[in-house]
mmCIF file of C-alpha atoms in Angstrom:
data_model
loop_
_atom_site.group_PDB
_atom_site.id
_atom_site.type_symbol
_atom_site.label_atom_id
_atom_site.label_comp_id
_atom_site.label_asym_id
_atom_site.label_seq_id
_atom_site.Cartn_x
_atom_site.Cartn_y
_atom_site.Cartn_z
ATOM 1 C CA MET H 1 -12.221 37.205 41.197
ATOM 2 C CA THR H 2 -15.783 38.247 41.691
ATOM 3 C CA ALA H 3 -17.577 38.535 38.269
ATOM 4 C CA VAL H 4 -19.357 41.735 37.547
ATOM 5 C CA SER H 5 -22.985 41.214 36.876
ATOM 6 C CA ARG H 6 -24.767 42.996 33.905
ATOM 7 C CA ASP H 7 -26.837 44.962 36.457
ATOM 8 C CA ASP H 8 -23.667 46.214 38.107
ATOM 9 C CA ARG H 9 -22.292 47.745 34.905
ATOM 10 C CA PRO H 10 -22.577 51.508 34.507
ATOM 11 C CA ASP H 11 -25.533 52.811 32.434
ATOM 12 C CA ILE H 12 -24.452 54.108 29.148
ATOM 13 C CA ALA H 13 -26.345 57.460 29.728
ATOM 14 C CA ASP H 14 -24.579 57.930 33.023
ATOM 15 C CA LEU H 15 -21.191 57.157 31.400
ATOM 16 C CA LEU H 16 -21.807 59.603 28.631
ATOM 17 C CA ALA H 17 -22.955 62.300 31.058
ATOM 18 C CA PHE H 18 -19.705 61.647 33.024
ATOM 19 C CA TYR H 19 -17.609 62.037 29.841
ATOM 20 C CA ALA H 20 -19.341 65.300 29.024
ATOM 21 C CA SER H 21 -18.857 66.804 32.363
ATOM 22 C CA ALA H 22 -15.247 65.972 32.187
ATOM 23 C CA GLY H 23 -14.842 67.907 28.959
ATOM 24 C CA VAL H 24 -14.664 65.040 26.509
ATOM 25 C CA ASP H 25 -15.311 66.483 23.027
ATOM 26 C CA ASP H 26 -14.829 63.615 20.657
ATOM 27 C CA ALA H 27 -14.706 59.791 20.461
ATOM 28 C CA LEU H 28 -11.424 58.262 19.649
ATOM 29 C CA GLU H 29 -10.408 54.825 18.221
ATOM 30 C CA GLU H 30 -9.660 52.089 20.753
ATOM 31 C CA GLU H 31 -6.118 51.606 19.098
ATOM 32 C CA PRO H 32 -3.712 54.547 18.819
ATOM 33 C CA LEU H 33 -3.161 55.780 15.241
ATOM 34 C CA ASN H 34 0.126 57.083 13.933
ATOM 35 C CA ARG H 35 -0.889 60.250 12.202
ATOM 36 C CA PHE H 36 2.677 61.071 11.198
ATOM 37 C CA ALA H 37 3.033 57.878 9.320
ATOM 38 C CA GLU H 38 -0.270 58.178 7.631
ATOM 39 C CA ALA H 39 0.460 61.835 6.684
ATOM 40 C CA ALA H 40 3.859 60.812 5.329
ATOM 41 C CA SER H 41 2.206 58.274 3.015
ATOM 42 C CA LYS H 42 0.134 61.107 1.465
ATOM 43 C CA PRO H 43 2.457 64.116 1.513
ATOM 44 C CA ALA H 44 0.718 67.429 1.130
ATOM 45 C CA GLU H 45 2.186 70.349 -0.684
ATOM 46 C CA ARG H 46 3.319 73.145 1.545
ATOM 47 C CA ALA H 47 2.151 76.609 0.726
ATOM 48 C CA PRO H 48 4.136 79.721 1.835
ATOM 49 C CA ALA H 49 2.273 82.229 3.876
ATOM 50 C CA THR H 50 3.238 85.725 2.662
ATOM 51 C CA VAL H 51 2.667 88.856 4.845
ATOM 52 C CA THR H 52 3.610 92.332 3.675
ATOM 53 C CA PRO H 53 3.941 94.530 6.860
ATOM 54 C CA THR H 54 4.560 98.214 6.850
ATOM 55 C CA GLY H 55 7.937 99.125 5.487
ATOM 56 C CA GLY H 56 8.860 95.802 4.057
ATOM 57 C CA SER H 57 7.897 92.263 3.043
ATOM 58 C CA ALA H 58 8.357 88.879 4.601
ATOM 59 C CA THR H 59 7.540 85.458 3.421
ATOM 60 C CA LEU H 60 7.112 82.866 6.089
ATOM 61 C CA PRO H 61 6.829 79.141 5.521
ATOM 62 C CA ARG H 62 3.878 77.383 6.912
ATOM 63 C CA SER H 63 4.276 74.278 9.190
ATOM 64 C CA THR H 64 3.594 70.885 7.803
ATOM 65 C CA SER H 65 -0.047 70.365 7.256
ATOM 66 C CA VAL H 66 -2.494 67.677 6.247
ATOM 67 C CA SER H 67 -5.441 68.709 4.016
ATOM 68 C CA ARG H 68 -9.041 68.325 5.182
ATOM 69 C CA ALA H 69 -9.707 65.759 2.399
ATOM 70 C CA GLU H 70 -6.715 63.583 3.501
ATOM 71 C CA MET H 71 -7.817 63.760 7.120
ATOM 72 C CA SER H 72 -11.281 62.493 6.236
ATOM 73 C CA GLU H 73 -9.726 59.372 4.741
ATOM 74 C CA MET H 74 -7.826 58.424 7.891
ATOM 75 C CA PRO H 75 -9.460 55.843 10.177
ATOM 76 C CA GLY H 76 -11.404 57.457 13.010
ATOM 77 C CA ALA H 77 -10.643 60.912 11.809
ATOM 78 C CA ALA H 78 -14.265 61.979 11.082
ATOM 79 C CA SER H 79 -14.541 64.007 14.340
ATOM 80 C CA VAL H 80 -11.226 65.731 13.642
ATOM 81 C CA ALA H 81 -12.292 66.664 10.072
ATOM 82 C CA ARG H 82 -15.457 68.231 11.458
ATOM 83 C CA ALA H 83 -13.463 70.269 13.926
ATOM 84 C CA GLN H 84 -11.079 71.607 11.334
ATOM 85 C CA SER H 85 -11.952 74.434 9.021
ATOM 86 C CA ALA H 86 -8.628 74.539 7.101
ATOM 87 C CA THR H 87 -5.333 72.777 7.993
ATOM 88 C CA ALA H 88 -3.794 71.587 11.301
ATOM 89 C CA THR H 89 -0.709 73.691 12.298
ATOM 90 C CA VAL H 90 1.888 72.898 14.945
ATOM 91 C CA PRO H 91 2.684 76.136 16.689
ATOM 92 C CA ASP H 92 6.190 77.514 16.140
ATOM 93 C CA GLU H 93 8.069 80.766 16.276
ATOM 94 C CA GLN H 94 7.355 81.482 12.664
ATOM 95 C CA GLN H 95 3.586 81.480 13.420
ATOM 96 C CA ALA H 96 4.233 83.768 16.493
ATOM 97 C CA THR H 97 5.983 86.176 14.003
ATOM 98 C CA LEU H 98 3.080 85.991 11.578
ATOM 99 C CA ALA H 99 0.600 86.758 14.411
ATOM 100 C CA ARG H 100 2.556 89.862 15.342
ATOM 101 C CA GLN H 101 2.606 91.053 11.761
ATOM 102 C CA LEU H 102 -1.087 90.435 11.273
ATOM 103 C CA ALA H 103 -2.019 92.106 14.522
ATOM 104 C CA MET H 104 -0.030 95.223 13.615
ATOM 105 C CA ARG H 105 -1.674 95.450 10.212
ATOM 106 C CA ALA H 106 -5.167 95.757 11.723
ATOM 107 C CA ALA H 107 -6.282 99.343 11.765
ATOM 108 C CA THR H 108 -9.608 98.599 13.201
ATOM 109 C CA LEU H 109 -11.268 96.025 15.413
ATOM 110 C CA ASP H 110 -13.093 94.627 12.450
ATOM 111 C CA GLU H 111 -9.837 94.122 10.541
ATOM 112 C CA LEU H 112 -8.259 92.436 13.552
ATOM 113 C CA ARG H 113 -11.172 90.037 13.826
ATOM 114 C CA GLN H 114 -10.819 89.165 10.129
ATOM 115 C CA HIS H 115 -7.052 88.641 10.533
ATOM 116 C CA MET H 116 -7.705 86.337 13.571
ATOM 117 C CA ALA H 117 -10.495 84.374 11.914
ATOM 118 C CA ALA H 118 -8.065 83.713 8.859
ATOM 119 C CA PHE H 119 -5.087 82.837 11.062
ATOM 120 C CA ASP H 120 -4.254 79.208 11.039
ATOM 121 C CA GLY H 121 -1.049 79.446 13.231
ATOM 122 C CA CYS H 122 -2.573 78.317 16.583
ATOM 123 C CA ASN H 123 -3.568 74.682 16.892
ATOM 124 C CA LEU H 124 -6.413 75.560 19.343
ATOM 125 C CA LYS H 125 -8.366 77.022 16.365
ATOM 126 C CA PHE H 126 -8.992 73.429 14.958
ATOM 127 C CA THR H 127 -10.496 71.943 18.025
ATOM 128 C CA ALA H 128 -12.725 75.020 18.861
ATOM 129 C CA LYS H 129 -16.133 75.607 17.438
ATOM 130 C CA ASN H 130 -15.989 79.343 17.232
ATOM 131 C CA LEU H 131 -13.541 82.356 17.388
ATOM 132 C CA VAL H 132 -14.453 84.104 20.642
ATOM 133 C CA PHE H 133 -13.471 87.617 19.770
ATOM 134 C CA ALA H 134 -15.201 90.081 22.284
ATOM 135 C CA ASP H 135 -18.554 91.177 23.660
ATOM 136 C CA GLY H 136 -19.793 94.551 24.898
ATOM 137 C CA ASN H 137 -19.125 98.152 23.769
ATOM 138 C CA PRO H 138 -15.791 98.871 22.059
ATOM 139 C CA ASN H 139 -16.173 102.538 23.025
ATOM 140 C CA ALA H 140 -16.385 101.739 26.703
ATOM 141 C CA ALA H 141 -13.989 103.236 29.254
ATOM 142 C CA VAL H 142 -13.351 99.882 30.878
ATOM 143 C CA MET H 143 -12.089 96.747 29.305
ATOM 144 C CA LEU H 144 -11.963 93.371 30.991
ATOM 145 C CA VAL H 145 -9.712 90.456 29.828
ATOM 146 C CA GLY H 146 -9.990 86.838 30.982
ATOM 147 C CA GLU H 147 -7.819 83.880 29.928
ATOM 148 C CA ALA H 148 -9.694 81.632 27.526
ATOM 149 C CA PRO H 149 -13.215 80.664 26.426
ATOM 150 C CA GLY H 150 -14.996 77.708 28.240
ATOM 151 C CA ARG H 151 -17.558 75.261 26.676
ATOM 152 C CA ASP H 152 -20.487 77.770 26.731
ATOM 153 C CA GLU H 153 -18.408 80.554 25.151
ATOM 154 C CA ASP H 154 -17.129 78.292 22.510
ATOM 155 C CA ILE H 155 -20.701 77.336 21.588
ATOM 156 C CA GLU H 156 -22.010 80.981 21.481
ATOM 157 C CA GLY H 157 -18.818 82.618 20.234
ATOM 158 C CA LEU H 158 -19.034 85.219 22.986
ATOM 159 C CA PRO H 159 -16.843 85.579 26.191
ATOM 160 C CA PHE H 160 -18.326 85.047 29.639
ATOM 161 C CA VAL H 161 -21.542 83.727 28.921
ATOM 162 C CA GLY H 162 -21.803 80.627 31.287
ATOM 163 C CA ARG H 163 -21.923 80.576 35.018
ATOM 164 C CA SER H 164 -18.765 82.744 35.212
ATOM 165 C CA GLY H 165 -20.383 85.204 32.845
ATOM 166 C CA ARG H 166 -23.503 85.466 34.853
ATOM 167 C CA LEU H 167 -21.387 86.190 38.032
ATOM 168 C CA LEU H 168 -19.341 88.831 36.032
ATOM 169 C CA ASP H 169 -22.578 90.510 35.007
ATOM 170 C CA ARG H 170 -23.647 90.828 38.655
ATOM 171 C CA MET H 171 -20.164 92.213 39.589
ATOM 172 C CA LEU H 172 -20.394 94.826 36.795
ATOM 173 C CA ALA H 173 -23.986 95.686 37.818
ATOM 174 C CA ALA H 174 -22.705 96.245 41.426
ATOM 175 C CA ILE H 175 -20.641 99.263 40.211
ATOM 176 C CA GLY H 176 -23.225 100.503 37.700
ATOM 177 C CA LEU H 177 -21.910 98.841 34.562
ATOM 178 C CA ASP H 178 -23.245 96.203 32.184
ATOM 179 C CA ARG H 179 -22.272 94.830 28.735
ATOM 180 C CA THR H 180 -23.334 98.052 27.007
ATOM 181 C CA SER H 181 -20.821 100.018 29.131
ATOM 182 C CA ALA H 182 -17.887 97.563 29.244
ATOM 183 C CA TYR H 183 -15.742 95.651 26.755
ATOM 184 C CA ILE H 184 -14.863 92.094 27.319
ATOM 185 C CA ALA H 185 -12.343 89.775 25.775
ATOM 186 C CA ASN H 186 -9.867 86.975 26.498
ATOM 187 C CA VAL H 187 -6.162 86.528 26.027
ATOM 188 C CA ILE H 188 -6.795 83.276 24.011
ATOM 189 C CA PRO H 189 -9.672 83.500 21.577
ATOM 190 C CA TRP H 190 -10.124 79.730 20.970
ATOM 191 C CA ARG H 191 -11.213 77.277 23.665
ATOM 192 C CA PRO H 192 -8.492 74.782 24.707
ATOM 193 C CA PRO H 193 -9.790 71.196 24.370
ATOM 194 C CA GLY H 194 -11.306 69.956 27.584
ATOM 195 C CA ASN H 195 -10.777 73.493 29.077
ATOM 196 C CA ARG H 196 -7.134 72.595 29.752
ATOM 197 C CA THR H 197 -4.685 75.330 30.586
ATOM 198 C CA PRO H 198 -3.199 76.892 27.414
ATOM 199 C CA THR H 199 0.491 76.204 26.864
ATOM 200 C CA PRO H 200 3.053 79.093 27.217
ATOM 201 C CA HIS H 201 3.583 78.812 23.411
ATOM 202 C CA GLU H 202 -0.167 79.060 22.583
ATOM 203 C CA THR H 203 -0.399 82.079 24.898
ATOM 204 C CA GLU H 204 2.601 83.694 23.165
ATOM 205 C CA ILE H 205 1.163 83.126 19.642
ATOM 206 C CA CYS H 206 -2.114 84.761 20.687
ATOM 207 C CA ARG H 207 -0.616 87.642 22.711
ATOM 208 C CA PRO H 208 -0.157 90.019 19.885
ATOM 209 C CA PHE H 209 -3.827 89.872 19.051
ATOM 210 C CA ILE H 210 -5.142 90.672 22.550
ATOM 211 C CA GLU H 211 -2.419 93.408 22.868
ATOM 212 C CA ARG H 212 -3.557 94.968 19.627
ATOM 213 C CA GLN H 213 -7.167 94.618 20.702
ATOM 214 C CA ILE H 214 -6.451 96.532 23.810
ATOM 215 C CA GLU H 215 -4.575 99.210 21.795
ATOM 216 C CA LEU H 216 -7.490 99.653 19.398
ATOM 217 C CA VAL H 217 -10.110 99.950 22.025
ATOM 218 C CA ASN H 218 -7.859 102.184 24.140
ATOM 219 C CA PRO H 219 -9.844 101.885 27.386
ATOM 220 C CA LYS H 220 -9.281 104.300 30.340
ATOM 221 C CA VAL H 221 -9.059 101.233 32.725
ATOM 222 C CA LEU H 222 -8.066 97.611 32.098
ATOM 223 C CA VAL H 223 -9.238 94.870 34.343
ATOM 224 C CA ASN H 224 -7.393 91.539 34.352
ATOM 225 C CA LEU H 225 -9.650 88.777 35.311
ATOM 226 C CA GLY H 226 -7.438 86.028 36.844
ATOM 227 C CA GLY H 227 -3.737 85.191 37.033
ATOM 228 C CA PRO H 228 -2.978 84.285 33.446
ATOM 229 C CA SER H 229 -4.525 87.386 32.074
ATOM 230 C CA ALA H 230 -2.541 89.651 34.527
ATOM 231 C CA LYS H 231 0.739 87.687 34.100
ATOM 232 C CA THR H 232 0.459 87.890 30.195
ATOM 233 C CA LEU H 233 -0.463 91.520 29.894
ATOM 234 C CA LEU H 234 1.371 93.010 32.844
ATOM 235 C CA ASN H 235 4.632 90.989 32.334
ATOM 236 C CA THR H 236 4.823 89.647 35.982
ATOM 237 C CA THR H 237 5.249 86.272 37.521
ATOM 238 C CA GLU H 238 3.508 87.142 40.714
ATOM 239 C CA GLY H 239 0.483 85.178 41.809
ATOM 240 C CA ILE H 240 -2.998 86.765 41.513
ATOM 241 C CA LEU H 241 -3.539 86.842 45.309
ATOM 242 C CA ARG H 242 -0.567 89.052 45.568
ATOM 243 C CA LEU H 243 -1.387 91.093 42.441
ATOM 244 C CA ARG H 244 -4.993 91.764 43.005
ATOM 245 C CA GLY H 245 -6.099 95.018 44.464
ATOM 246 C CA ASN H 246 -2.959 96.886 43.412
ATOM 247 C CA TRP H 247 -2.938 99.138 40.458
ATOM 248 C CA ARG H 248 -0.474 98.188 37.667
ATOM 249 C CA VAL H 249 0.096 99.700 34.199
ATOM 250 C CA HIS H 250 -0.318 98.059 30.756
ATOM 251 C CA THR H 251 1.742 99.781 28.145
ATOM 252 C CA THR H 252 0.586 99.388 24.530
ATOM 253 C CA ALA H 253 2.950 99.182 21.575
ATOM 254 C CA SER H 254 2.452 102.790 20.872
ATOM 255 C CA GLY H 255 3.485 103.747 24.385
ATOM 256 C CA THR H 256 0.115 104.479 25.812
ATOM 257 C CA ALA H 257 0.002 103.664 29.596
ATOM 258 C CA ILE H 258 -3.373 102.217 30.746
ATOM 259 C CA PRO H 259 -4.012 101.684 34.571
ATOM 260 C CA ALA H 260 -4.765 98.060 35.108
ATOM 261 C CA MET H 261 -6.481 96.376 38.025
ATOM 262 C CA PRO H 262 -5.755 92.586 38.480
ATOM 263 C CA THR H 263 -8.559 90.843 40.178
ATOM 264 C CA LEU H 264 -9.861 87.307 40.668
ATOM 265 C CA HIS H 265 -11.499 85.400 37.876
ATOM 266 C CA PRO H 266 -15.227 84.692 38.285
ATOM 267 C CA ALA H 267 -14.629 80.978 37.856
ATOM 268 C CA TYR H 268 -12.301 81.043 40.818
ATOM 269 C CA LEU H 269 -14.923 82.907 42.847
ATOM 270 C CA LEU H 270 -17.493 80.270 42.161
ATOM 271 C CA ARG H 271 -15.093 77.773 43.628
ATOM 272 C CA THR H 272 -14.000 79.956 46.461
ATOM 273 C CA PRO H 273 -16.931 82.190 47.369
ATOM 274 C CA ALA H 274 -15.260 83.448 50.525
ATOM 275 C CA HIS H 275 -13.008 85.590 48.278
ATOM 276 C CA LYS H 276 -15.885 87.410 46.608
ATOM 277 C CA LYS H 277 -15.352 90.191 49.176
ATOM 278 C CA LEU H 278 -11.789 90.686 47.687
ATOM 279 C CA ALA H 279 -13.099 90.984 44.213
ATOM 280 C CA TRP H 280 -15.763 93.422 45.484
ATOM 281 C CA ARG H 281 -12.982 95.750 46.913
ATOM 282 C CA ASP H 282 -11.150 95.498 43.574
ATOM 283 C CA PHE H 283 -14.246 96.592 41.601
ATOM 284 C CA LEU H 284 -14.876 99.441 43.998
ATOM 285 C CA GLU H 285 -11.253 100.603 43.143
ATOM 286 C CA VAL H 286 -12.212 100.258 39.427
ATOM 287 C CA LYS H 287 -15.393 102.421 40.073
ATOM 288 C CA ALA H 288 -13.358 105.089 41.796
ATOM 289 C CA LYS H 289 -10.647 105.218 39.193
ATOM 290 C CA LEU H 290 -13.275 105.557 36.375
ATOM 291 C CA ARG H 291 -14.899 108.381 38.328
ATOM 292 C CA ALA H 292 -11.505 110.163 38.863
ATOM 293 C CA LEU H 293 -10.657 109.851 35.090
ATOM 294 C CA GLY H 294 -13.981 111.362 34.099
#
């Protein structure tokens, strides 16, 4: 076997740059650690989470959690402890129920944001840097909803601020809008680690929050940016290339019907610029609909 000379080995700076571009967030130990065994050796007390919705009360048990202090004592867990602001929670149906109750209790967008910031029922919260709630004008006639924050959005705590955001700004400007005349949010408010696709369970846990957010904003027109947003909020399994360009309806919990236009996500358009013409047609439809609705 031919030996690899020292000069042939990759430069550490190049290696770190590769890891960063691949979405690596934290350094891990060389040997796998059994977190369950370590957590079992230091059992943490479970604290029930009590929510009192309108018309009744319900007490929901929290999932098994490990305190931040205990996490800091585990070998190689320093990066995890930095990422967590409270406790790590495994998503389950009880957390989805709690999310629905909290969302319905929010009477304003500020209350909804506070409930989401305090909610520990989605594991994505503990690997994300910031809650990415929304950007733009909550009184706008049009609301745009994407799937989940990326790296730049996670750092700044605002949706669509990276390359996709700059393209979205140009798309809005083409029909006479900007972030002062549009409201922008995501189905998932926390960045999935490494920009991976959110799991169906993570999406279902976060669904009540975005549905309540849409209900509170009450836009005249909803724009679904990308397939995941359209499938979640329009309750369909069709692909985005079949959905786009055709008006659908998003119905809120209170029964309000909002015209919805599924279109291509800006990140997809950056990878497939030939389809920008399709998104342009969709945004012209949005412009015409806004004009017709006054």
